[in-house]
Tab-separated table of C-alpha atoms in Angstrom:
chain	number	residue	atom	x	y	z
A	1	MET	CA	12.510	8.910	-9.009
A	2	ALA	CA	9.814	6.952	-7.780
A	3	SER	CA	9.704	3.585	-5.762
A	4	ALA	CA	8.830	0.543	-6.902
A	5	SER	CA	5.842	0.390	-4.284
A	6	ASP	CA	4.780	3.801	-5.701
A	7	VAL	CA	4.551	2.942	-9.537
A	8	ILE	CA	2.928	-0.424	-8.569
A	9	PHE	CA	0.720	1.662	-6.351
A	10	ASP	CA	-0.156	4.106	-8.812
A	11	ALA	CA	-0.888	2.219	-11.621
A	12	LEU	CA	-3.051	-0.871	-9.818
A	13	ARG	CA	-5.146	2.048	-8.228
A	14	GLU	CA	-5.622	4.064	-11.825
A	15	ALA	CA	-6.746	0.850	-12.925
A	16	ILE	CA	-9.167	-0.097	-10.296
A	17	ALA	CA	-10.781	3.746	-10.623
A	18	LYS	CA	-11.400	3.054	-14.304
A	19	GLY	CA	-12.861	0.177	-13.776
A	20	ASP	CA	-10.006	-2.296	-15.244
A	21	ILE	CA	-9.865	-4.435	-12.297
A	22	ALA	CA	-13.731	-5.806	-11.455
A	23	GLU	CA	-14.430	-5.091	-7.994
A	24	GLY	CA	-14.428	-8.500	-5.974
A	25	GLN	CA	-11.213	-9.596	-8.168
A	26	THR	CA	-7.874	-11.262	-6.524
A	27	LEU	CA	-5.327	-9.481	-7.127
A	28	ARG	CA	-2.266	-12.181	-6.904
A	29	GLN	CA	1.447	-10.979	-5.879
A	30	ASP	CA	3.225	-13.374	-7.439
A	31	HIS	CA	1.337	-12.104	-10.903
A	32	ILE	CA	2.081	-8.344	-10.057
A	33	ALA	CA	5.398	-9.011	-8.846
A	34	ARG	CA	6.099	-10.792	-12.502
A	35	MET	CA	4.331	-7.977	-14.478
A	36	PHE	CA	6.603	-5.303	-13.056
A	37	ASN	CA	9.345	-7.569	-12.634
A	38	VAL	CA	9.952	-6.709	-9.080
A	39	SER	CA	9.763	-9.116	-5.867
A	40	ARG	CA	6.861	-9.455	-3.739
A	41	ILE	CA	8.193	-6.455	-1.529
A	42	PRO	CA	7.051	-3.451	-3.040
A	43	VAL	CA	3.774	-5.458	-3.996
A	44	ARG	CA	3.217	-6.275	-0.921
A	45	GLU	CA	3.448	-2.449	0.070
A	46	ALA	CA	1.371	-1.429	-2.810
A	47	LEU	CA	-1.403	-3.350	-1.616
A	48	THR	CA	-0.923	-2.803	1.879
A	49	ARG	CA	-1.455	1.302	0.569
A	50	LEU	CA	-4.517	0.138	-1.282
A	51	GLU	CA	-6.146	-1.608	1.334
A	52	GLU	CA	-5.744	2.000	3.858
A	53	GLN	CA	-7.797	3.735	1.177
A	54	GLY	CA	-10.227	1.393	1.489
A	55	LEU	CA	-9.325	-0.150	-1.896
A	56	VAL	CA	-8.535	-3.772	-1.564
A	57	THR	CA	-8.990	-5.837	1.438
A	58	THR	CA	-7.663	-8.970	2.771
A	59	GLN	CA	-10.126	-11.778	2.970
A	60	ARG	CA	-8.279	-15.333	4.887
A	61	TYR	CA	-7.604	-17.849	1.878
A	62	ARG	CA	-7.849	-15.504	-1.230
A	63	GLY	CA	-5.826	-12.729	-0.232
A	64	ALA	CA	-6.101	-8.783	-1.412
A	65	VAL	CA	-9.061	-8.817	-3.174
A	66	VAL	CA	-10.681	-5.381	-4.816
A	67	THR	CA	-13.112	-4.094	-2.717
A	68	THR	CA	-16.861	-4.276	-3.289
A	69	LEU	CA	-18.931	-0.962	-1.857
A	70	SER	CA	-22.681	-1.736	-0.841
A	71	THR	CA	-25.190	1.097	-1.686
A	72	ASP	CA	-25.430	2.130	1.912
A	73	GLU	CA	-21.469	2.699	1.645
A	74	ILE	CA	-21.421	4.579	-1.793
A	75	ARG	CA	-24.563	6.660	-0.509
A	76	GLU	CA	-22.411	7.383	2.713
A	77	ILE	CA	-19.645	8.714	0.681
A	78	PHE	CA	-21.422	10.371	-1.154
A	79	GLU	CA	-23.167	12.274	1.994
A	80	PHE	CA	-19.731	12.894	3.105
A	81	ARG	CA	-18.694	14.421	0.213
A	82	ALA	CA	-21.319	16.586	-0.205
A	83	LEU	CA	-21.048	18.153	3.348
A	84	LEU	CA	-17.446	18.625	2.066
A	85	GLU	CA	-16.954	19.880	-1.063
A	86	PRO	CA	-19.484	22.683	-1.428
A	87	GLU	CA	-18.082	24.578	2.217
A	88	VAL	CA	-14.150	23.729	-0.144
A	89	LEU	CA	-15.355	25.303	-2.958
A	90	ARG	CA	-17.286	28.333	-0.429
A	91	TYR	CA	-13.415	29.010	0.401
A	92	SER	CA	-11.923	28.570	-3.029
A	93	VAL	CA	-14.695	31.257	-4.782
A	94	GLU	CA	-13.151	34.287	-2.697
A	95	ARG	CA	-9.693	33.203	-3.605
A	96	ILE	CA	-9.542	31.382	-7.021
A	97	SER	CA	-7.848	33.763	-9.488
A	98	ASP	CA	-8.396	34.393	-13.419
A	99	GLU	CA	-6.186	31.865	-14.248
A	100	GLY	CA	-7.596	29.083	-11.922
A	101	LEU	CA	-10.966	29.689	-13.611
A	102	GLU	CA	-9.277	29.505	-17.019
A	103	ASN	CA	-8.446	26.057	-15.971
A	104	ALA	CA	-11.238	24.931	-14.554
A	105	LYS	CA	-12.889	25.834	-17.982
A	106	ARG	CA	-10.547	24.314	-19.981
A	107	PHE	CA	-11.086	21.254	-17.747
A	108	ALA	CA	-15.335	21.943	-18.517
A	109	HIS	CA	-14.447	22.239	-21.890
A	110	ALA	CA	-12.599	19.174	-21.994
A	111	PHE	CA	-15.451	17.220	-19.874
A	112	SER	CA	-18.326	17.697	-22.096
A	113	THR	CA	-16.115	17.482	-25.802
A	114	GLU	CA	-14.549	13.985	-24.937
A	115	THR	CA	-15.578	11.053	-26.865
A	116	ASP	CA	-13.518	8.559	-25.280
A	117	SER	CA	-15.060	7.122	-21.680
A	118	SER	CA	-11.877	6.196	-20.091
A	119	HIS	CA	-11.139	10.292	-19.432
A	120	TRP	CA	-14.260	10.897	-17.782
A	121	GLY	CA	-13.220	10.043	-14.250
A	122	GLU	CA	-10.221	11.652	-14.580
A	123	LEU	CA	-11.810	15.176	-16.627
A	124	ASN	CA	-14.561	15.444	-14.276
A	125	ARG	CA	-11.974	15.051	-11.356
A	126	GLY	CA	-9.993	17.440	-12.912
A	127	PHE	CA	-12.934	20.098	-13.073
A	128	HIS	CA	-13.376	19.948	-9.493
A	129	TYR	CA	-9.863	20.284	-8.380
A	130	SER	CA	-9.217	22.761	-10.458
A	131	LEU	CA	-11.587	24.766	-8.550
A	132	TYR	CA	-11.443	23.697	-4.953
A	133	GLU	CA	-7.151	24.001	-5.120
A	134	ALA	CA	-7.413	27.734	-4.750
A	135	SER	CA	-9.335	26.509	-1.126
A	136	GLY	CA	-6.163	26.505	1.199
A	137	ARG	CA	-7.483	23.639	2.630
A	138	PRO	CA	-4.625	20.745	1.695
A	139	TYR	CA	-6.125	17.856	4.577
A	140	TYR	CA	-9.623	18.581	2.632
A	141	LEU	CA	-8.418	18.069	-0.476
A	142	GLN	CA	-6.774	14.975	0.801
A	143	THR	CA	-9.775	13.608	2.309
A	144	ILE	CA	-11.957	14.272	-1.099
A	145	SER	CA	-9.237	12.532	-3.117
A	146	ALA	CA	-9.331	9.590	-0.505
A	147	ALA	CA	-13.479	9.432	-1.211
A	148	LEU	CA	-13.006	10.062	-4.834
A	149	ASP	CA	-10.741	7.339	-5.034
A	150	ARG	CA	-13.397	4.932	-3.194
A	151	VAL	CA	-16.446	5.170	-5.671
A	152	ASP	CA	-14.854	6.690	-9.048
A	153	ARG	CA	-15.167	3.316	-10.641
A	154	TYR	CA	-18.689	3.294	-10.086
A	155	LEU	CA	-19.137	7.147	-11.520
A	156	ARG	CA	-17.290	6.335	-14.647
A	157	ALA	CA	-20.031	3.140	-15.464
A	158	GLN	CA	-23.015	5.423	-14.047
A	159	LEU	CA	-21.837	7.886	-16.921
A	160	VAL	CA	-21.018	5.621	-19.456
A	161	LEU	CA	-23.863	3.991	-18.712
A	162	THR	CA	-26.923	6.491	-18.056
A	163	SER	CA	-27.762	9.727	-19.190
A	164	GLY	CA	-25.814	11.133	-16.376
A	165	MET	CA	-22.853	12.521	-18.440
A	166	GLU	CA	-25.231	15.256	-20.229
A	167	ARG	CA	-26.959	15.932	-16.599
A	168	ALA	CA	-22.622	16.678	-15.039
A	169	ARG	CA	-22.103	18.973	-18.212
A	170	ARG	CA	-24.918	20.997	-17.304
A	171	GLU	CA	-23.908	20.965	-13.772
A	172	HIS	CA	-20.658	21.747	-14.803
A	173	GLU	CA	-21.842	24.764	-16.259
A	174	GLY	CA	-23.564	26.379	-13.655
A	175	ILE	CA	-21.294	25.768	-10.593
A	176	LEU	CA	-18.084	27.573	-13.330
A	177	ASP	CA	-20.824	30.232	-13.619
A	178	ALA	CA	-21.443	30.991	-10.293
A	179	CYS	CA	-17.693	30.789	-9.246
A	180	ILE	CA	-17.006	32.772	-11.982
A	181	ARG	CA	-19.926	35.672	-10.396
A	182	ARG	CA	-18.226	34.781	-7.636
A	183	ASP	CA	-21.270	33.714	-5.749
A	184	ALA	CA	-20.595	31.588	-3.283
A	185	ASP	CA	-23.583	30.372	-2.211
A	186	GLU	CA	-24.684	29.496	-5.249
A	187	ALA	CA	-22.024	27.693	-5.999
A	188	ALA	CA	-21.755	25.813	-3.094
A	189	ARG	CA	-26.026	25.381	-3.068
A	190	LEU	CA	-25.147	23.632	-6.725
A	191	THR	CA	-22.110	21.716	-6.012
A	192	ARG	CA	-24.471	19.830	-3.287
A	193	GLU	CA	-27.306	19.490	-5.161
A	194	HIS	CA	-24.352	18.059	-7.784
A	195	ILE	CA	-23.421	15.440	-5.247
A	196	LEU	CA	-26.384	14.181	-4.356
A	197	GLY	CA	-28.201	14.177	-7.468
A	198	ALA	CA	-25.421	11.631	-8.579
A	199	SER	CA	-25.475	9.730	-5.552
A	200	VAL	CA	-28.934	8.654	-6.579
A	201	SER	CA	-28.362	7.940	-10.281
A	202	LEU	CA	-26.070	5.740	-9.294
A	203	ILE	CA	-27.463	4.105	-6.880
A	204	GLU	CA	-30.691	3.295	-8.469
A	205	PHE	CA	-27.980	2.269	-11.578
A	206	LEU	CA	-26.533	-0.165	-9.023
A	207	GLN	CA	-29.580	-1.662	-7.870
A	208	ARG	CA	-30.646	-2.328	-11.298
A	209	THR	CA	-27.587	-3.945	-12.868
A	210	ARG	CA	-26.806	-5.620	-9.227
A	211	THR	CA	-30.780	-7.337	-8.989
A	212	ARG	CA	-30.115	-8.222	-12.921
A	213	THR	CA	-26.473	-9.791	-12.884
A	214	GLY	CA	-28.218	-11.859	-8.954
A	215	ASP	CA	-31.221	-12.905	-11.468
A	216	ASP	CA	-28.650	-13.864	-14.306
A	217	ALA	CA	-26.945	-16.028	-11.956
A	218	GLY	CA	-30.006	-17.289	-10.039
A	219	ALA	CA	-31.266	-18.932	-14.155
A	220	GLU	CA	-27.847	-20.144	-14.264
A	221	ARG	CA	-27.824	-22.106	-10.694
A	222	GLY	CA	-30.988	-23.416	-11.378
């Protein structure tokens, strides 16, 4: 059975990824302990693990705070993904079974038809992982998962508030088709373009919204 710290860690990580807990928000140990009816010890353990994954930072006088990523940090994470994920897919295309491809098709269909935006991030990750799992590279997959954890909340906002969802649907179809044809080079190329294109769209979206928020805050102060 999962320990109390595991349960708290999973719940907080999911809430951060979905944007239910906003960037810059303080995570108060006493409040979380009351929510889960536990002592502060498992809460501290969960927060330490979140900090190790880059989702939380400890600030003087404030305690644990949900990390805010700069556009440069986000760009770097996407550049890293664009280097690693296409190569993982190359390994996978050579090994993936028909059952694995059918699983990817199910995720692609679910992603394209889901109307509840709270599920989009989970389905997007499920699609990509269903194609990567056959690679036989567990460390690579763990590293990719950690990178996605750090940007999931931003990706979800971009999909919800821009035209990114329709583009993602089309690009998923192209990647899946290349995998079905066992064309590793094409699948890798499309995956790299998919990741870098999402990066550009996301950063443009964040620059617009953060500038607007800053302008609103300045107007309020004035």
